[in-house]
Amino acid sequence: MSNDEWPVASRAYGFELPMLLFAGFRSIIDELHAELARRGHPDLRPAHGFALQAIGHGGATATETGRRLGISKQAAGKTIERLEELGYVHRAGDETDRRRKLIRLTPRGVAALTMSAMIFNDIRSRWEGALGPDQLAALEADLRAMSGADTFRLDVPGWFGTQ
């Protein structure tokens, strides 16, 4: 039997799976950011989205943000400075501890996260239209089963880092 006669799955190489998963992730994130740009957020980058999530609605210090992202406090500080320049976050005192400076989302930051959620839903709907509802549900269930309990980690920027 020649290579061309083997079923496609038996010709797959191990490195293809992570690359295909990453390509799917990348296509979703690229589409999200193109749409965010069209809707008034042209300067937001993928790392900013992770940082906004890490800061969250309750706010966080630069140290907490860095820990959640898996990056140094200094790297988190640079990202926070940029988000502050763009109007997505602001620094505020912590009512319970005057020594702490909390980073909080501005209304623009909350709006960007809300808009991102809506765009993600739109993208998922397009995937559902292309793959079919059963196939997409099966894909999501399989990915949940294989990725473990800690599926929604925010430390991707640190994980991709060079340190």
Coordinates of N, CA, C and O in Angstrom, one line a residue, residues 17-101:
L17 N -1.2 18.3 15.2 CA -2.3 18.6 16.1 C -2.1 19.9 16.8 O -3.0 20.7 16.8
P18 N -1.0 20.1 17.5 CA -0.8 21.4 18.2 C -0.8 22.6 17.2 O -1.3 23.7 17.5
M19 N -0.3 22.4 16.0 CA -0.2 23.4 15.0 C -1.6 23.7 14.5 O -2.0 24.9 14.3
L20 N -2.5 22.7 14.3 CA -3.8 22.9 13.9 C -4.7 23.6 15.0 O -5.5 24.5 14.7
L21 N -4.5 23.2 16.2 CA -5.2 23.8 17.3 C -4.8 25.3 17.4 O -5.6 26.2 17.6
F22 N -3.5 25.6 17.3 CA -3.0 27.0 17.4 C -3.5 27.8 16.2 O -3.9 28.9 16.3
A23 N -3.6 27.2 15.0 CA -4.1 27.9 13.8 C -5.6 28.2 14.0 O -6.0 29.3 13.7
G24 N -6.3 27.3 14.6 CA -7.7 27.7 14.9 C -7.8 28.8 15.9 O -8.6 29.7 15.7
F25 N -7.0 28.7 17.0 CA -7.0 29.8 18.0 C -6.6 31.1 17.3 O -7.3 32.1 17.5
R26 N -5.5 31.1 16.5 CA -5.0 32.3 15.9 C -6.1 32.9 14.9 O -6.3 34.1 14.9
S27 N -6.8 32.0 14.2 CA -7.8 32.6 13.3 C -8.9 33.3 14.0 O -9.4 34.3 13.6
I28 N -9.3 32.7 15.2 CA -10.4 33.3 16.0 C -9.9 34.6 16.6 O -10.6 35.6 16.5
I29 N -8.7 34.6 17.1 CA -8.2 35.9 17.7 C -7.9 37.0 16.7 O -8.2 38.1 16.9
D30 N -7.4 36.6 15.5 CA -7.2 37.6 14.4 C -8.6 38.1 14.0 O -8.7 39.4 13.8
E31 N -9.6 37.3 13.8 CA -10.9 37.8 13.5 C -11.5 38.7 14.5 O -12.1 39.8 14.2
L32 N -11.3 38.3 15.8 CA -11.8 39.2 16.9 C -11.2 40.5 16.8 O -11.9 41.5 16.9
H33 N -9.9 40.6 16.7 CA -9.2 41.9 16.7 C -9.5 42.7 15.5 O -9.5 44.0 15.5
A34 N -9.7 42.1 14.3 CA -10.1 42.9 13.1 C -11.5 43.5 13.4 O -11.7 44.7 13.0
E35 N -12.4 42.7 14.0 CA -13.7 43.3 14.3 C -13.7 44.3 15.4 O -14.4 45.4 15.3
L36 N -12.8 44.1 16.4 CA -12.7 45.2 17.4 C -12.2 46.5 16.8 O -12.6 47.6 17.2
A37 N -11.2 46.4 15.9 CA -10.7 47.5 15.2 C -11.8 48.3 14.4 O -11.9 49.5 14.5
R38 N -12.6 47.5 13.7 CA -13.7 48.1 13.0 C -14.7 48.8 13.9 O -15.4 49.8 13.5
R39 N -14.8 48.3 15.1 CA -15.8 48.8 16.1 C -15.2 49.8 17.1 O -15.8 50.1 18.1
G40 N -14.1 50.4 16.8 CA -13.5 51.5 17.6 C -12.4 51.1 18.5 O -12.1 52.0 19.4
H41 N -11.8 49.9 18.4 CA -10.7 49.6 19.3 C -9.5 49.1 18.5 O -9.1 47.9 18.6
P42 N -9.0 50.0 17.6 CA -7.9 49.5 16.7 C -6.6 49.3 17.4 O -5.7 48.6 16.8
D43 N -6.4 49.8 18.6 CA -5.1 49.6 19.3 C -5.0 48.4 20.2 O -4.0 48.1 20.8
L44 N -6.1 47.7 20.4 CA -6.1 46.5 21.3 C -5.4 45.4 20.6 O -5.6 45.1 19.5
R45 N -4.5 44.7 21.4 CA -3.8 43.6 20.9 C -4.2 42.4 21.7 O -4.7 42.5 22.8
P46 N -3.9 41.2 21.2 CA -4.2 40.0 22.0 C -3.7 40.0 23.5 O -4.4 39.6 24.4
A47 N -2.5 40.4 23.7 CA -1.9 40.5 25.0 C -2.8 41.4 25.9 O -2.9 41.2 27.1
H48 N -3.3 42.5 25.3 CA -4.2 43.4 26.1 C -5.4 42.7 26.6 O -5.9 42.9 27.7
G49 N -6.0 41.9 25.7 CA -7.2 41.1 26.1 C -7.0 40.2 27.3 O -7.8 40.2 28.2
F50 N -5.8 39.5 27.3 CA -5.5 38.7 28.4 C -5.3 39.6 29.7 O -5.7 39.2 30.8
A51 N -4.6 40.7 29.5 CA -4.4 41.6 30.7 C -5.7 42.1 31.2 O -5.9 42.2 32.4
L52 N -6.6 42.5 30.3 CA -7.9 43.0 30.8 C -8.7 42.0 31.6 O -9.3 42.2 32.6
Q53 N -8.6 40.7 31.1 CA -9.2 39.6 31.8 C -8.5 39.4 33.1 O -9.2 39.1 34.1
A54 N -7.2 39.5 33.2 CA -6.5 39.3 34.4 C -6.8 40.4 35.5 O -6.9 40.1 36.6
I55 N -7.0 41.6 35.0 CA -7.4 42.7 35.9 C -8.8 42.4 36.4 O -9.1 42.6 37.6
G56 N -9.7 42.1 35.5 CA -11.1 41.7 35.8 C -11.9 42.9 36.4 O -11.4 44.0 36.6
H57 N -13.1 42.6 36.6 CA -14.1 43.6 37.1 C -13.8 44.1 38.5 O -14.1 45.2 38.9
G58 N -13.1 43.3 39.3 CA -12.8 43.7 40.7 C -11.5 44.4 40.8 O -11.2 45.0 41.9
G59 N -10.7 44.5 39.7 CA -9.4 45.2 39.8 C -8.3 44.3 40.3 O -8.6 43.2 40.8
A60 N -7.1 44.7 40.1 CA -5.9 43.9 40.5 C -4.7 44.9 40.6 O -4.7 45.9 40.0
T61 N -3.8 44.5 41.4 CA -2.5 45.2 41.4 C -1.6 44.8 40.3 O -1.9 43.7 39.6
A62 N -0.6 45.5 40.0 CA 0.3 45.1 38.9 C 1.0 43.7 39.2 O 1.1 42.9 38.3
T63 N 1.3 43.5 40.5 CA 1.9 42.2 40.9 C 0.9 41.1 40.6 O 1.2 40.0 40.1
E64 N -0.4 41.2 41.1 CA -1.4 40.2 40.8 C -1.6 40.0 39.3 O -1.8 38.8 38.9
T65 N -1.7 41.1 38.6 CA -1.9 41.0 37.1 C -0.7 40.2 36.5 O -0.9 39.3 35.7
G66 N 0.5 40.5 36.9 CA 1.7 39.8 36.4 C 1.6 38.3 36.7 O 1.9 37.4 35.9
R67 N 1.3 38.0 38.0 CA 1.2 36.6 38.4 C 0.1 35.8 37.6 O 0.3 34.7 37.1
R68 N -1.0 36.5 37.4 CA -2.1 35.8 36.6 C -1.7 35.6 35.1 O -2.2 34.6 34.5
L69 N -0.9 36.5 34.6 CA -0.5 36.4 33.2 C 0.8 35.6 33.1 O 1.2 35.2 31.9
G70 N 1.5 35.2 34.2 CA 2.7 34.5 34.1 C 3.9 35.3 33.6 O 4.8 34.8 33.0
I71 N 3.8 36.6 33.9 CA 4.9 37.5 33.5 C 5.4 38.3 34.7 O 4.7 38.3 35.8
S72 N 6.5 39.0 34.6 CA 7.0 39.8 35.7 C 6.1 41.0 36.0 O 5.3 41.4 35.2
K73 N 6.3 41.5 37.2 CA 5.5 42.7 37.6 C 5.9 43.9 36.7 O 5.1 44.7 36.3
Q74 N 7.2 43.9 36.3 CA 7.6 45.0 35.3 C 7.0 44.9 34.0 O 6.5 45.9 33.4
A75 N 6.9 43.7 33.5 CA 6.2 43.4 32.2 C 4.7 43.8 32.3 O 4.2 44.4 31.4
A76 N 4.1 43.4 33.4 CA 2.7 43.7 33.6 C 2.5 45.2 33.7 O 1.6 45.8 33.1
G77 N 3.5 45.9 34.3 CA 3.4 47.3 34.5 C 3.5 48.0 33.1 O 2.7 49.0 32.9
K78 N 4.3 47.5 32.2 CA 4.3 48.1 30.8 C 3.0 47.9 30.1 O 2.5 48.8 29.4
T79 N 2.4 46.7 30.2 CA 1.2 46.5 29.6 C 0.1 47.4 30.2 O -0.7 47.9 29.5
I80 N 0.1 47.5 31.5 CA -0.9 48.3 32.2 C -0.7 49.8 31.8 O -1.7 50.5 31.5
E81 N 0.5 50.3 31.7 CA 0.8 51.6 31.2 C 0.1 51.9 29.8 O -0.5 52.9 29.6
R82 N 0.4 50.9 28.9 CA -0.2 51.0 27.6 C -1.7 51.1 27.6 O -2.4 51.9 26.9
L83 N -2.3 50.2 28.4 CA -3.8 50.1 28.5 C -4.3 51.4 29.2 O -5.4 51.9 28.8
E84 N -3.5 52.0 30.1 CA -3.9 53.3 30.7 C -3.9 54.4 29.6 O -4.8 55.2 29.5
E85 N -2.8 54.4 28.8 CA -2.7 55.4 27.7 C -3.9 55.3 26.8 O -4.3 56.3 26.3
L86 N -4.3 54.1 26.5 CA -5.4 53.9 25.6 C -6.8 54.1 26.2 O -7.8 54.0 25.5
G87 N -6.8 54.3 27.5 CA -8.1 54.5 28.2 C -8.9 53.3 28.6 O -10.1 53.4 28.9
Y88 N -8.2 52.2 28.7 CA -8.9 50.9 29.1 C -8.9 50.7 30.6 O -9.7 49.9 31.1
V89 N -7.9 51.2 31.3 CA -7.7 51.0 32.7 C -7.3 52.3 33.4 O -6.8 53.2 32.7
H90 N -7.5 52.4 34.7 CA -6.9 53.5 35.5 C -6.4 53.0 36.8 O -6.8 51.9 37.2
R91 N -5.6 53.7 37.4 CA -5.1 53.3 38.7 C -5.9 54.0 39.8 O -6.3 55.1 39.7
A92 N -6.2 53.3 40.8 CA -7.0 53.8 41.9 C -6.5 53.2 43.3 O -5.8 52.1 43.3
G93 N -6.7 53.9 44.3 CA -6.3 53.5 45.6 C -7.3 52.3 46.1 O -8.4 52.2 45.6
D94 N -6.8 51.5 46.9 CA -7.5 50.4 47.5 C -8.1 50.9 48.8 O -7.3 51.3 49.7
E95 N -9.4 50.9 49.0 CA -10.1 51.4 50.2 C -9.7 50.6 51.4 O -9.7 51.1 52.5
T96 N -9.3 49.3 51.2 CA -8.9 48.5 52.4 C -7.5 48.5 52.7 O -7.1 48.1 53.8
D97 N -6.6 49.0 51.8 CA -5.2 49.0 52.1 C -4.6 50.2 51.3 O -4.4 50.1 50.1
R98 N -4.3 51.3 52.0 CA -3.8 52.5 51.3 C -2.5 52.3 50.5 O -2.1 53.1 49.7
R99 N -1.7 51.3 50.9 CA -0.4 51.0 50.3 C -0.6 50.4 48.9 O 0.3 50.5 48.0
R100 N -1.7 49.8 48.6 CA -2.0 49.1 47.4 C -2.5 50.1 46.3 O -3.4 50.8 46.6
K101 N -2.1 49.9 45.1 CA -2.6 50.6 44.0 C -3.3 49.6 43.1 O -2.7 48.7 42.6

